[in-house]
Amino acid sequence: MVMSFKTFLRHVREGFKNVFRNGWMSVASITSIVVSLFVLGVFILLVLNVNSIADKADSQVQINVHLTLNTDEKLRETLQNEIGSMPEVSKVEFVSKEQGLKEFREDMGPDAAELLEGFDEDNNPLPDKLLVEVIEPTTVPFVADKIEALNKTHEEQPIYKVNYGKGSVETLFKITRAVRNIGFIFVAGLALMSMFLISNTIRVTILARRKEIGIMKLVGATNYFIRWPFFIEGALIGLIGSLVTSGVLYIGYSSLTHSVQGDPMLGLQLIPFEDIWVLLCGLLVGLGVLIGVWGSTVSIRKFLRV
């Protein structure tokens, strides 16, 4: 049967009335949703930020191609073009030994000025090098091997050493991959736990109204006529709870972001809430409404058998 618009409005009106009519039971259901979704939202924010930090760590991995001393400019440019043409490579930058010495002095700081006092442009032990960035960080070891193989194609063998932190990089990739997988498993598990907790609370709410459902059934109301107000009520409870949760998370996370970014000693860079609010709030609202509807629909089913 196709429901008339007038009947649908009646169900919506009854659903709104039921939310307020049942007072403390509705508050209990909404509170259950807020608490469960808040814990889930906090963990999602944590996982997103940990993944962001892991991505930044992965993207900072570079390949240092140290050239042999006195490699002529033409050969160096040829090698740079060959590396840049690799499909896995996104950028190749030439760093002269003069620039390398300058950056080395800056990294060491003023405390090491005496140790570097004898080194200048005429007495520079550092070689020229190429800094190679790849599109996908996990391909770094593979690209490094390809670059080393280029030495065999040149009689002069311009490459002295290829360095990317072998061993440490592989360990870093394993750790970041484990962090992402564990985060996903925990979020999925917490979401399922929230669904059962919230649906059970809604089930208790409907259980308290089983007499009302039984009377409606006995006077001739159809299952659809009885079910729809509860369907709307569950959706409203889920919507209200998820909106409250989103607001609390926004206030708390925004305050935390300002506090962390205002303290340079911590050295943390959290994802701005503006960059993830659509994803997070959309997920929480969708999950809240879904759980509210699902909990109401499942719970009322057995009371319709009169």
PDB file of C-alpha atoms in Angstrom:
ATOM      1  CA  MET A   1       0.000   0.000   0.000  1.00  0.00           C
ATOM      2  CA  VAL A   2       1.145   3.500  -0.833  1.00  0.00           C
ATOM      3  CA  MET A   3       1.014   5.724   2.202  1.00  0.00           C
ATOM      4  CA  SER A   4      -0.848   9.027   1.713  1.00  0.00           C
ATOM      5  CA  PHE A   5       0.947  12.268   2.506  1.00  0.00           C
ATOM      6  CA  LYS A   6      -1.631  13.060   5.185  1.00  0.00           C
ATOM      7  CA  THR A   7      -0.992   9.732   6.901  1.00  0.00           C
ATOM      8  CA  PHE A   8       2.762  10.276   6.717  1.00  0.00           C
ATOM      9  CA  LEU A   9       2.403  13.707   8.375  1.00  0.00           C
ATOM     10  CA  ARG A  10       0.331  12.052  11.088  1.00  0.00           C
ATOM     11  CA  HIS A  11       3.114   9.539  11.732  1.00  0.00           C
ATOM     12  CA  VAL A  12       5.741  12.297  11.855  1.00  0.00           C
ATOM     13  CA  ARG A  13       3.584  14.282  14.293  1.00  0.00           C
ATOM     14  CA  GLU A  14       3.094  11.231  16.493  1.00  0.00           C
ATOM     15  CA  GLY A  15       6.817  10.477  16.373  1.00  0.00           C
ATOM     16  CA  PHE A  16       7.631  13.991  17.620  1.00  0.00           C
ATOM     17  CA  LYS A  17       4.983  13.727  20.343  1.00  0.00           C
ATOM     18  CA  ASN A  18       6.337  10.372  21.507  1.00  0.00           C
ATOM     19  CA  VAL A  19       9.831  11.796  21.967  1.00  0.00           C
ATOM     20  CA  PHE A  20       8.537  14.431  24.393  1.00  0.00           C
ATOM     21  CA  ARG A  21       5.693  12.348  25.850  1.00  0.00           C
ATOM     22  CA  ASN A  22       8.052   9.642  27.078  1.00  0.00           C
ATOM     23  CA  GLY A  23      10.268  12.157  28.852  1.00  0.00           C
ATOM     24  CA  TRP A  24      12.971  10.399  30.797  1.00  0.00           C
ATOM     25  CA  MET A  25      12.996   7.322  28.588  1.00  0.00           C
ATOM     26  CA  SER A  26      13.739   9.508  25.568  1.00  0.00           C
ATOM     27  CA  VAL A  27      16.424  11.330  27.571  1.00  0.00           C
ATOM     28  CA  ALA A  28      17.969   7.970  28.502  1.00  0.00           C
ATOM     29  CA  SER A  29      18.039   6.882  24.855  1.00  0.00           C
ATOM     30  CA  ILE A  30      19.522  10.197  23.697  1.00  0.00           C
ATOM     31  CA  THR A  31      22.120  10.113  26.486  1.00  0.00           C
ATOM     32  CA  SER A  32      23.094   6.581  25.502  1.00  0.00           C
ATOM     33  CA  ILE A  33      23.569   7.712  21.913  1.00  0.00           C
ATOM     34  CA  VAL A  34      25.577  10.787  22.948  1.00  0.00           C
ATOM     35  CA  VAL A  35      27.936   8.814  25.204  1.00  0.00           C
ATOM     36  CA  SER A  36      28.471   5.986  22.717  1.00  0.00           C
ATOM     37  CA  LEU A  37      28.942   8.246  19.688  1.00  0.00           C
ATOM     38  CA  PHE A  38      31.197  10.586  21.691  1.00  0.00           C
ATOM     39  CA  VAL A  39      33.582   7.742  22.526  1.00  0.00           C
ATOM     40  CA  LEU A  40      33.451   6.610  18.906  1.00  0.00           C
ATOM     41  CA  GLY A  41      34.005  10.170  17.627  1.00  0.00           C
ATOM     42  CA  VAL A  42      36.996  10.727  19.925  1.00  0.00           C
ATOM     43  CA  PHE A  43      38.586   7.517  18.713  1.00  0.00           C
ATOM     44  CA  ILE A  44      37.927   8.422  15.063  1.00  0.00           C
ATOM     45  CA  LEU A  45      39.623  11.800  15.598  1.00  0.00           C
ATOM     46  CA  LEU A  46      42.551  10.040  17.260  1.00  0.00           C
ATOM     47  CA  VAL A  47      42.900   7.559  14.393  1.00  0.00           C
ATOM     48  CA  LEU A  48      42.650  10.307  11.748  1.00  0.00           C
ATOM     49  CA  ASN A  49      45.398  12.335  13.431  1.00  0.00           C
ATOM     50  CA  VAL A  50      47.643   9.313  13.942  1.00  0.00           C
ATOM     51  CA  ASN A  51      47.187   8.421  10.260  1.00  0.00           C
ATOM     52  CA  SER A  52      47.984  12.025   9.304  1.00  0.00           C
ATOM     53  CA  ILE A  53      51.208  11.918  11.326  1.00  0.00           C
ATOM     54  CA  ALA A  54      52.080   8.562   9.756  1.00  0.00           C
ATOM     55  CA  ASP A  55      51.444   9.930   6.254  1.00  0.00           C
ATOM     56  CA  LYS A  56      53.692  12.926   6.951  1.00  0.00           C
ATOM     57  CA  ALA A  57      56.429  10.620   8.240  1.00  0.00           C
ATOM     58  CA  ASP A  58      56.123   8.476   5.100  1.00  0.00           C
ATOM     59  CA  SER A  59      56.158  11.482   2.755  1.00  0.00           C
ATOM     60  CA  GLN A  60      59.355  12.868   4.317  1.00  0.00           C
ATOM     61  CA  VAL A  61      61.355   9.819   3.262  1.00  0.00           C
ATOM     62  CA  GLN A  62      63.770  10.871   0.495  1.00  0.00           C
ATOM     63  CA  ILE A  63      66.478   9.162  -1.503  1.00  0.00           C
ATOM     64  CA  ASN A  64      69.911  10.794  -1.381  1.00  0.00           C
ATOM     65  CA  VAL A  65      71.945  10.018  -4.485  1.00  0.00           C
ATOM     66  CA  HIS A  66      75.546  11.018  -3.704  1.00  0.00           C
ATOM     67  CA  LEU A  67      77.611  11.651  -6.826  1.00  0.00           C
ATOM     68  CA  THR A  68      81.258  10.812  -7.265  1.00  0.00           C
ATOM     69  CA  LEU A  69      83.714  13.710  -6.990  1.00  0.00           C
ATOM     70  CA  ASN A  70      84.319  15.761 -10.117  1.00  0.00           C
ATOM     71  CA  THR A  71      81.268  14.412 -11.957  1.00  0.00           C
ATOM     72  CA  ASP A  72      80.867  16.768 -14.915  1.00  0.00           C
ATOM     73  CA  GLU A  73      77.688  18.822 -15.288  1.00  0.00           C
ATOM     74  CA  LYS A  74      76.556  17.141 -18.504  1.00  0.00           C
ATOM     75  CA  LEU A  75      76.710  13.654 -16.996  1.00  0.00           C
ATOM     76  CA  ARG A  76      74.958  14.877 -13.860  1.00  0.00           C
ATOM     77  CA  GLU A  77      72.124  16.388 -15.920  1.00  0.00           C
ATOM     78  CA  THR A  78      71.805  13.160 -17.901  1.00  0.00           C
ATOM     79  CA  LEU A  79      71.559  11.142 -14.697  1.00  0.00           C
ATOM     80  CA  GLN A  80      69.039  13.613 -13.242  1.00  0.00           C
ATOM     81  CA  ASN A  81      66.836  13.283 -16.340  1.00  0.00           C
ATOM     82  CA  GLU A  82      67.026   9.480 -16.227  1.00  0.00           C
ATOM     83  CA  ILE A  83      65.914   9.426 -12.592  1.00  0.00           C
ATOM     84  CA  GLY A  84      63.192  12.016 -13.215  1.00  0.00           C
ATOM     85  CA  SER A  85      61.747   9.935 -16.049  1.00  0.00           C
ATOM     86  CA  MET A  86      61.065   6.991 -13.722  1.00  0.00           C
ATOM     87  CA  PRO A  87      57.282   6.593 -13.264  1.00  0.00           C
ATOM     88  CA  GLU A  88      57.627   6.232  -9.483  1.00  0.00           C
ATOM     89  CA  VAL A  89      59.556   9.531  -9.089  1.00  0.00           C
ATOM     90  CA  SER A  90      57.759  12.826  -8.461  1.00  0.00           C
ATOM     91  CA  LYS A  91      60.716  15.221  -8.083  1.00  0.00           C
ATOM     92  CA  VAL A  92      64.496  15.310  -8.484  1.00  0.00           C
ATOM     93  CA  GLU A  93      66.462  18.209  -7.005  1.00  0.00           C
ATOM     94  CA  PHE A  94      70.172  18.890  -7.435  1.00  0.00           C
ATOM     95  CA  VAL A  95      72.034  19.942  -4.271  1.00  0.00           C
ATOM     96  CA  SER A  96      75.554  21.213  -4.856  1.00  0.00           C
ATOM     97  CA  LYS A  97      78.275  20.470  -2.340  1.00  0.00           C
ATOM     98  CA  GLU A  98      78.417  24.191  -1.463  1.00  0.00           C
ATOM     99  CA  GLN A  99      74.710  24.210  -0.660  1.00  0.00           C
ATOM    100  CA  GLY A 100      75.094  20.919   1.202  1.00  0.00           C
ATOM    101  CA  LEU A 101      77.853  22.375   3.407  1.00  0.00           C
ATOM    102  CA  LYS A 102      75.718  25.439   4.136  1.00  0.00           C
ATOM    103  CA  GLU A 103      72.740  23.300   5.147  1.00  0.00           C
ATOM    104  CA  PHE A 104      75.025  21.070   7.212  1.00  0.00           C
ATOM    105  CA  ARG A 105      76.290  24.123   9.142  1.00  0.00           C
ATOM    106  CA  GLU A 106      72.708  25.256   9.788  1.00  0.00           C
ATOM    107  CA  ASP A 107      71.666  21.813  11.011  1.00  0.00           C
ATOM    108  CA  MET A 108      74.660  21.476  13.335  1.00  0.00           C
ATOM    109  CA  GLY A 109      74.104  24.931  14.848  1.00  0.00           C
ATOM    110  CA  PRO A 110      76.597  27.388  16.362  1.00  0.00           C
ATOM    111  CA  ASP A 111      77.928  24.840  18.858  1.00  0.00           C
ATOM    112  CA  ALA A 112      79.659  22.960  16.026  1.00  0.00           C
ATOM    113  CA  ALA A 113      81.233  26.052  14.456  1.00  0.00           C
ATOM    114  CA  GLU A 114      84.732  25.115  15.698  1.00  0.00           C
ATOM    115  CA  LEU A 115      84.480  21.606  14.254  1.00  0.00           C
ATOM    116  CA  LEU A 116      83.587  22.994  10.813  1.00  0.00           C
ATOM    117  CA  GLU A 117      86.030  25.895  10.919  1.00  0.00           C
ATOM    118  CA  GLY A 118      88.466  24.389   8.401  1.00  0.00           C
ATOM    119  CA  PHE A 119      85.852  23.588   5.768  1.00  0.00           C
ATOM    120  CA  ASP A 120      85.052  26.109   3.040  1.00  0.00           C
ATOM    121  CA  GLU A 121      84.336  26.176  -0.706  1.00  0.00           C
ATOM    122  CA  ASP A 122      87.917  25.203  -1.547  1.00  0.00           C
ATOM    123  CA  ASN A 123      88.065  22.508   1.113  1.00  0.00           C
ATOM    124  CA  ASN A 124      84.650  20.883   1.013  1.00  0.00           C
ATOM    125  CA  PRO A 125      84.505  17.127   1.724  1.00  0.00           C
ATOM    126  CA  LEU A 126      80.827  16.804   0.803  1.00  0.00           C
ATOM    127  CA  PRO A 127      79.863  15.496  -2.648  1.00  0.00           C
ATOM    128  CA  ASP A 128      77.173  16.845  -4.943  1.00  0.00           C
ATOM    129  CA  LYS A 129      73.918  14.956  -4.587  1.00  0.00           C
ATOM    130  CA  LEU A 130      70.457  14.490  -6.004  1.00  0.00           C
ATOM    131  CA  LEU A 131      67.420  14.518  -3.719  1.00  0.00           C
ATOM    132  CA  VAL A 132      64.759  12.185  -5.066  1.00  0.00           C
ATOM    133  CA  GLU A 133      61.108  12.216  -3.964  1.00  0.00           C
ATOM    134  CA  VAL A 134      58.722   9.426  -4.935  1.00  0.00           C
ATOM    135  CA  ILE A 135      54.963   9.411  -5.499  1.00  0.00           C
ATOM    136  CA  GLU A 136      54.275   6.436  -3.219  1.00  0.00           C
ATOM    137  CA  PRO A 137      56.586   6.311  -0.148  1.00  0.00           C
ATOM    138  CA  THR A 138      56.516   2.507   0.037  1.00  0.00           C
ATOM    139  CA  THR A 139      58.308   2.329  -3.332  1.00  0.00           C
ATOM    140  CA  VAL A 140      61.445   3.999  -1.936  1.00  0.00           C
ATOM    141  CA  PRO A 141      63.535   0.770  -1.624  1.00  0.00           C
ATOM    142  CA  PHE A 142      62.526  -0.315  -5.149  1.00  0.00           C
ATOM    143  CA  VAL A 143      63.379   3.098  -6.652  1.00  0.00           C
ATOM    144  CA  ALA A 144      66.716   3.172  -4.797  1.00  0.00           C
ATOM    145  CA  ASP A 145      67.672  -0.153  -6.397  1.00  0.00           C
ATOM    146  CA  LYS A 146      66.693   1.170  -9.842  1.00  0.00           C
ATOM    147  CA  ILE A 147      68.860   4.251  -9.323  1.00  0.00           C
ATOM    148  CA  GLU A 148      71.842   2.165  -8.237  1.00  0.00           C
ATOM    149  CA  ALA A 149      71.425   0.078 -11.406  1.00  0.00           C
ATOM    150  CA  LEU A 150      71.931   3.230 -13.515  1.00  0.00           C
ATOM    151  CA  ASN A 151      75.622   3.113 -12.644  1.00  0.00           C
ATOM    152  CA  LYS A 152      75.984   0.112 -14.948  1.00  0.00           C
ATOM    153  CA  THR A 153      74.696   2.128 -17.914  1.00  0.00           C
ATOM    154  CA  HIS A 154      77.462   4.756 -17.604  1.00  0.00           C
ATOM    155  CA  GLU A 155      81.119   4.041 -18.073  1.00  0.00           C
ATOM    156  CA  GLU A 156      82.094   6.822 -15.625  1.00  0.00           C
ATOM    157  CA  GLN A 157      79.803   5.421 -12.892  1.00  0.00           C
ATOM    158  CA  PRO A 158      78.659   8.814 -11.531  1.00  0.00           C
ATOM    159  CA  ILE A 159      76.820   7.425  -8.497  1.00  0.00           C
ATOM    160  CA  TYR A 160      78.963   7.046  -5.393  1.00  0.00           C
ATOM    161  CA  LYS A 161      76.261   5.990  -2.949  1.00  0.00           C
ATOM    162  CA  VAL A 162      72.458   5.781  -2.709  1.00  0.00           C
ATOM    163  CA  ASN A 163      71.136   6.372   0.794  1.00  0.00           C
ATOM    164  CA  TYR A 164      67.547   6.367   2.050  1.00  0.00           C
ATOM    165  CA  GLY A 165      67.937   4.993   5.572  1.00  0.00           C
ATOM    166  CA  LYS A 166      67.727   1.351   4.603  1.00  0.00           C
ATOM    167  CA  GLY A 167      66.363  -0.749   7.446  1.00  0.00           C
ATOM    168  CA  SER A 168      64.912   2.207   9.353  1.00  0.00           C
ATOM    169  CA  VAL A 169      62.589   3.105   6.468  1.00  0.00           C
ATOM    170  CA  GLU A 170      61.236  -0.430   6.167  1.00  0.00           C
ATOM    171  CA  THR A 171      60.592  -0.441   9.934  1.00  0.00           C
ATOM    172  CA  LEU A 172      58.815   2.921   9.670  1.00  0.00           C
ATOM    173  CA  PHE A 173      56.537   1.619   6.913  1.00  0.00           C
ATOM    174  CA  LYS A 174      55.686  -1.483   8.980  1.00  0.00           C
ATOM    175  CA  ILE A 175      54.816   0.648  12.023  1.00  0.00           C
ATOM    176  CA  THR A 176      52.626   3.101  10.090  1.00  0.00           C
ATOM    177  CA  ARG A 177      50.850   0.230   8.323  1.00  0.00           C
ATOM    178  CA  ALA A 178      50.198  -1.483  11.677  1.00  0.00           C
ATOM    179  CA  VAL A 179      48.894   1.782  13.173  1.00  0.00           C
ATOM    180  CA  ARG A 180      46.398   2.202  10.315  1.00  0.00           C
ATOM    181  CA  ASN A 181      45.197  -1.412  10.503  1.00  0.00           C
ATOM    182  CA  ILE A 182      44.820  -1.394  14.297  1.00  0.00           C
ATOM    183  CA  GLY A 183      43.002   1.937  14.140  1.00  0.00           C
ATOM    184  CA  PHE A 184      40.539   0.616  11.571  1.00  0.00           C
ATOM    185  CA  ILE A 185      39.856  -2.534  13.610  1.00  0.00           C
ATOM    186  CA  PHE A 186      39.248  -0.548  16.805  1.00  0.00           C
ATOM    187  CA  VAL A 187      36.919   1.934  15.088  1.00  0.00           C
ATOM    188  CA  ALA A 188      34.909  -0.878  13.477  1.00  0.00           C
ATOM    189  CA  GLY A 189      34.670  -2.755  16.785  1.00  0.00           C
ATOM    190  CA  LEU A 190      33.681   0.360  18.701  1.00  0.00           C
ATOM    191  CA  ALA A 191      31.018   1.188  16.100  1.00  0.00           C
ATOM    192  CA  LEU A 192      29.453  -2.278  16.484  1.00  0.00           C
ATOM    193  CA  MET A 193      29.553  -2.022  20.258  1.00  0.00           C
ATOM    194  CA  SER A 194      27.867   1.402  20.089  1.00  0.00           C
ATOM    195  CA  MET A 195      25.133  -0.002  17.835  1.00  0.00           C
ATOM    196  CA  PHE A 196      24.233  -2.793  20.287  1.00  0.00           C
ATOM    197  CA  LEU A 197      24.412  -0.520  23.339  1.00  0.00           C
ATOM    198  CA  ILE A 198      22.160   2.128  21.818  1.00  0.00           C
ATOM    199  CA  SER A 199      19.697  -0.342  20.312  1.00  0.00           C
ATOM    200  CA  ASN A 200      19.332  -2.102  23.670  1.00  0.00           C
ATOM    201  CA  THR A 201      18.534   1.210  25.359  1.00  0.00           C
ATOM    202  CA  ILE A 202      15.873   1.959  22.729  1.00  0.00           C
ATOM    203  CA  ARG A 203      14.530  -1.568  23.165  1.00  0.00           C
ATOM    204  CA  VAL A 204      14.015  -0.911  26.881  1.00  0.00           C
ATOM    205  CA  THR A 205      12.148   2.284  25.979  1.00  0.00           C
ATOM    206  CA  ILE A 206       9.759   0.403  23.679  1.00  0.00           C
ATOM    207  CA  LEU A 207       9.399  -2.454  26.169  1.00  0.00           C
ATOM    208  CA  ALA A 208       7.872   0.007  28.639  1.00  0.00           C
ATOM    209  CA  ARG A 209       5.161   0.784  26.059  1.00  0.00           C
ATOM    210  CA  ARG A 210       4.196  -2.752  25.113  1.00  0.00           C
ATOM    211  CA  LYS A 211       0.670  -2.334  26.534  1.00  0.00           C
ATOM    212  CA  GLU A 212       0.089   0.696  24.322  1.00  0.00           C
ATOM    213  CA  ILE A 213       1.215  -1.299  21.269  1.00  0.00           C
ATOM    214  CA  GLY A 214      -0.967  -4.253  22.246  1.00  0.00           C
ATOM    215  CA  ILE A 215      -4.085  -2.088  22.614  1.00  0.00           C
ATOM    216  CA  MET A 216      -3.504  -0.451  19.216  1.00  0.00           C
ATOM    217  CA  LYS A 217      -3.141  -3.867  17.673  1.00  0.00           C
ATOM    218  CA  LEU A 218      -6.342  -5.179  19.299  1.00  0.00           C
ATOM    219  CA  VAL A 219      -8.477  -2.254  18.059  1.00  0.00           C
ATOM    220  CA  GLY A 220      -7.499  -2.990  14.477  1.00  0.00           C
ATOM    221  CA  ALA A 221      -4.408  -0.873  13.761  1.00  0.00           C
ATOM    222  CA  THR A 222      -2.187  -2.371  11.066  1.00  0.00           C
ATOM    223  CA  ASN A 223       1.458  -3.207  11.671  1.00  0.00           C
ATOM    224  CA  TYR A 224       2.569  -0.382   9.375  1.00  0.00           C
ATOM    225  CA  PHE A 225       0.327   2.123  11.158  1.00  0.00           C
ATOM    226  CA  ILE A 226       1.836   1.161  14.525  1.00  0.00           C
ATOM    227  CA  ARG A 227       5.406   0.836  13.315  1.00  0.00           C
ATOM    228  CA  TRP A 228       5.834   4.204  11.532  1.00  0.00           C
ATOM    229  CA  PRO A 229       5.587   6.521  14.588  1.00  0.00           C
ATOM    230  CA  PHE A 230       8.199   4.380  16.345  1.00  0.00           C
ATOM    231  CA  PHE A 231      10.286   4.476  13.183  1.00  0.00           C
ATOM    232  CA  ILE A 232      10.139   8.298  13.168  1.00  0.00           C
ATOM    233  CA  GLU A 233      10.735   8.449  16.915  1.00  0.00           C
ATOM    234  CA  GLY A 234      13.867   6.310  16.644  1.00  0.00           C
ATOM    235  CA  ALA A 235      15.199   8.449  13.797  1.00  0.00           C
ATOM    236  CA  LEU A 236      14.588  11.650  15.810  1.00  0.00           C
ATOM    237  CA  ILE A 237      16.273  10.261  18.915  1.00  0.00           C
ATOM    238  CA  GLY A 238      19.279   9.199  16.819  1.00  0.00           C
ATOM    239  CA  LEU A 239      19.396  12.578  15.051  1.00  0.00           C
ATOM    240  CA  ILE A 240      19.223  14.602  18.270  1.00  0.00           C
ATOM    241  CA  GLY A 241      21.858  12.453  19.967  1.00  0.00           C
ATOM    242  CA  SER A 242      24.262  12.609  17.016  1.00  0.00           C
ATOM    243  CA  LEU A 243      23.860  16.402  16.617  1.00  0.00           C
ATOM    244  CA  VAL A 244      24.581  16.928  20.326  1.00  0.00           C
ATOM    245  CA  THR A 245      27.637  14.678  20.014  1.00  0.00           C
ATOM    246  CA  SER A 246      28.888  16.576  16.952  1.00  0.00           C
ATOM    247  CA  GLY A 247      28.534  19.891  18.801  1.00  0.00           C
ATOM    248  CA  VAL A 248      30.412  18.628  21.870  1.00  0.00           C
ATOM    249  CA  LEU A 249      33.199  17.184  19.721  1.00  0.00           C
ATOM    250  CA  TYR A 250      33.486  20.430  17.761  1.00  0.00           C
ATOM    251  CA  ILE A 251      33.869  22.548  20.901  1.00  0.00           C
ATOM    252  CA  GLY A 252      36.280  20.143  22.582  1.00  0.00           C
ATOM    253  CA  TYR A 253      38.440  19.424  19.523  1.00  0.00           C
ATOM    254  CA  SER A 254      38.626  23.108  18.509  1.00  0.00           C
ATOM    255  CA  SER A 255      39.819  24.035  22.011  1.00  0.00           C
ATOM    256  CA  LEU A 256      42.381  21.228  21.959  1.00  0.00           C
ATOM    257  CA  THR A 257      43.633  22.257  18.504  1.00  0.00           C
ATOM    258  CA  HIS A 258      44.177  25.868  19.601  1.00  0.00           C
ATOM    259  CA  SER A 259      45.945  24.749  22.779  1.00  0.00           C
ATOM    260  CA  VAL A 260      48.285  22.342  20.989  1.00  0.00           C
ATOM    261  CA  GLN A 261      49.127  24.693  18.126  1.00  0.00           C
ATOM    262  CA  GLY A 262      49.714  27.519  20.588  1.00  0.00           C
ATOM    263  CA  ASP A 263      52.400  25.505  22.370  1.00  0.00           C
ATOM    264  CA  PRO A 264      55.436  25.072  20.068  1.00  0.00           C
ATOM    265  CA  MET A 265      57.124  22.838  22.671  1.00  0.00           C
ATOM    266  CA  LEU A 266      54.689  20.013  21.897  1.00  0.00           C
ATOM    267  CA  GLY A 267      55.551  20.027  18.191  1.00  0.00           C
ATOM    268  CA  LEU A 268      52.166  18.545  17.213  1.00  0.00           C
ATOM    269  CA  GLN A 269      50.081  19.562  14.211  1.00  0.00           C
ATOM    270  CA  LEU A 270      46.501  18.349  14.547  1.00  0.00           C
ATOM    271  CA  ILE A 271      44.160  18.191  11.577  1.00  0.00           C
ATOM    272  CA  PRO A 272      41.916  21.303  11.566  1.00  0.00           C
ATOM    273  CA  PHE A 273      38.335  20.357  12.406  1.00  0.00           C
ATOM    274  CA  GLU A 274      37.176  22.259   9.311  1.00  0.00           C
ATOM    275  CA  ASP A 275      38.988  19.702   7.135  1.00  0.00           C
ATOM    276  CA  ILE A 276      37.217  16.676   8.602  1.00  0.00           C
ATOM    277  CA  TRP A 277      33.910  17.955  10.019  1.00  0.00           C
ATOM    278  CA  VAL A 278      31.878  16.907   6.970  1.00  0.00           C
ATOM    279  CA  LEU A 279      33.216  13.353   7.162  1.00  0.00           C
ATOM    280  CA  LEU A 280      32.989  13.054  10.949  1.00  0.00           C
ATOM    281  CA  CYS A 281      29.602  14.720  11.477  1.00  0.00           C
ATOM    282  CA  GLY A 282      28.104  12.990   8.447  1.00  0.00           C
ATOM    283  CA  LEU A 283      29.279   9.636   9.795  1.00  0.00           C
ATOM    284  CA  LEU A 284      27.971  10.309  13.324  1.00  0.00           C
ATOM    285  CA  VAL A 285      24.605  11.649  12.150  1.00  0.00           C
ATOM    286  CA  GLY A 286      24.142   8.807   9.680  1.00  0.00           C
ATOM    287  CA  LEU A 287      25.125   6.223  12.273  1.00  0.00           C
ATOM    288  CA  GLY A 288      22.926   7.801  14.959  1.00  0.00           C
ATOM    289  CA  VAL A 289      19.820   7.869  12.751  1.00  0.00           C
ATOM    290  CA  LEU A 290      20.515   4.362  11.451  1.00  0.00           C
ATOM    291  CA  ILE A 291      20.905   2.936  14.951  1.00  0.00           C
ATOM    292  CA  GLY A 292      17.796   4.752  16.178  1.00  0.00           C
ATOM    293  CA  VAL A 293      15.670   3.420  13.327  1.00  0.00           C
ATOM    294  CA  TRP A 294      17.177  -0.063  13.517  1.00  0.00           C
ATOM    295  CA  GLY A 295      16.713  -0.283  17.285  1.00  0.00           C
ATOM    296  CA  SER A 296      13.078   0.819  17.075  1.00  0.00           C
ATOM    297  CA  THR A 297      12.234  -1.464  14.146  1.00  0.00           C
ATOM    298  CA  VAL A 298      13.803  -4.575  15.656  1.00  0.00           C
ATOM    299  CA  SER A 299      12.434  -3.963  19.129  1.00  0.00           C
ATOM    300  CA  ILE A 300       8.825  -3.386  18.107  1.00  0.00           C
ATOM    301  CA  ARG A 301       8.641  -6.418  15.829  1.00  0.00           C
ATOM    302  CA  LYS A 302       7.809  -9.000  18.497  1.00  0.00           C
ATOM    303  CA  PHE A 303       5.118  -6.806  20.083  1.00  0.00           C
ATOM    304  CA  LEU A 304       3.200  -6.737  16.796  1.00  0.00           C
ATOM    305  CA  ARG A 305       2.447 -10.463  17.130  1.00  0.00           C
ATOM    306  CA  VAL A 306      -0.782 -10.268  19.118  1.00  0.00           C
TER     307      VAL A 306
END
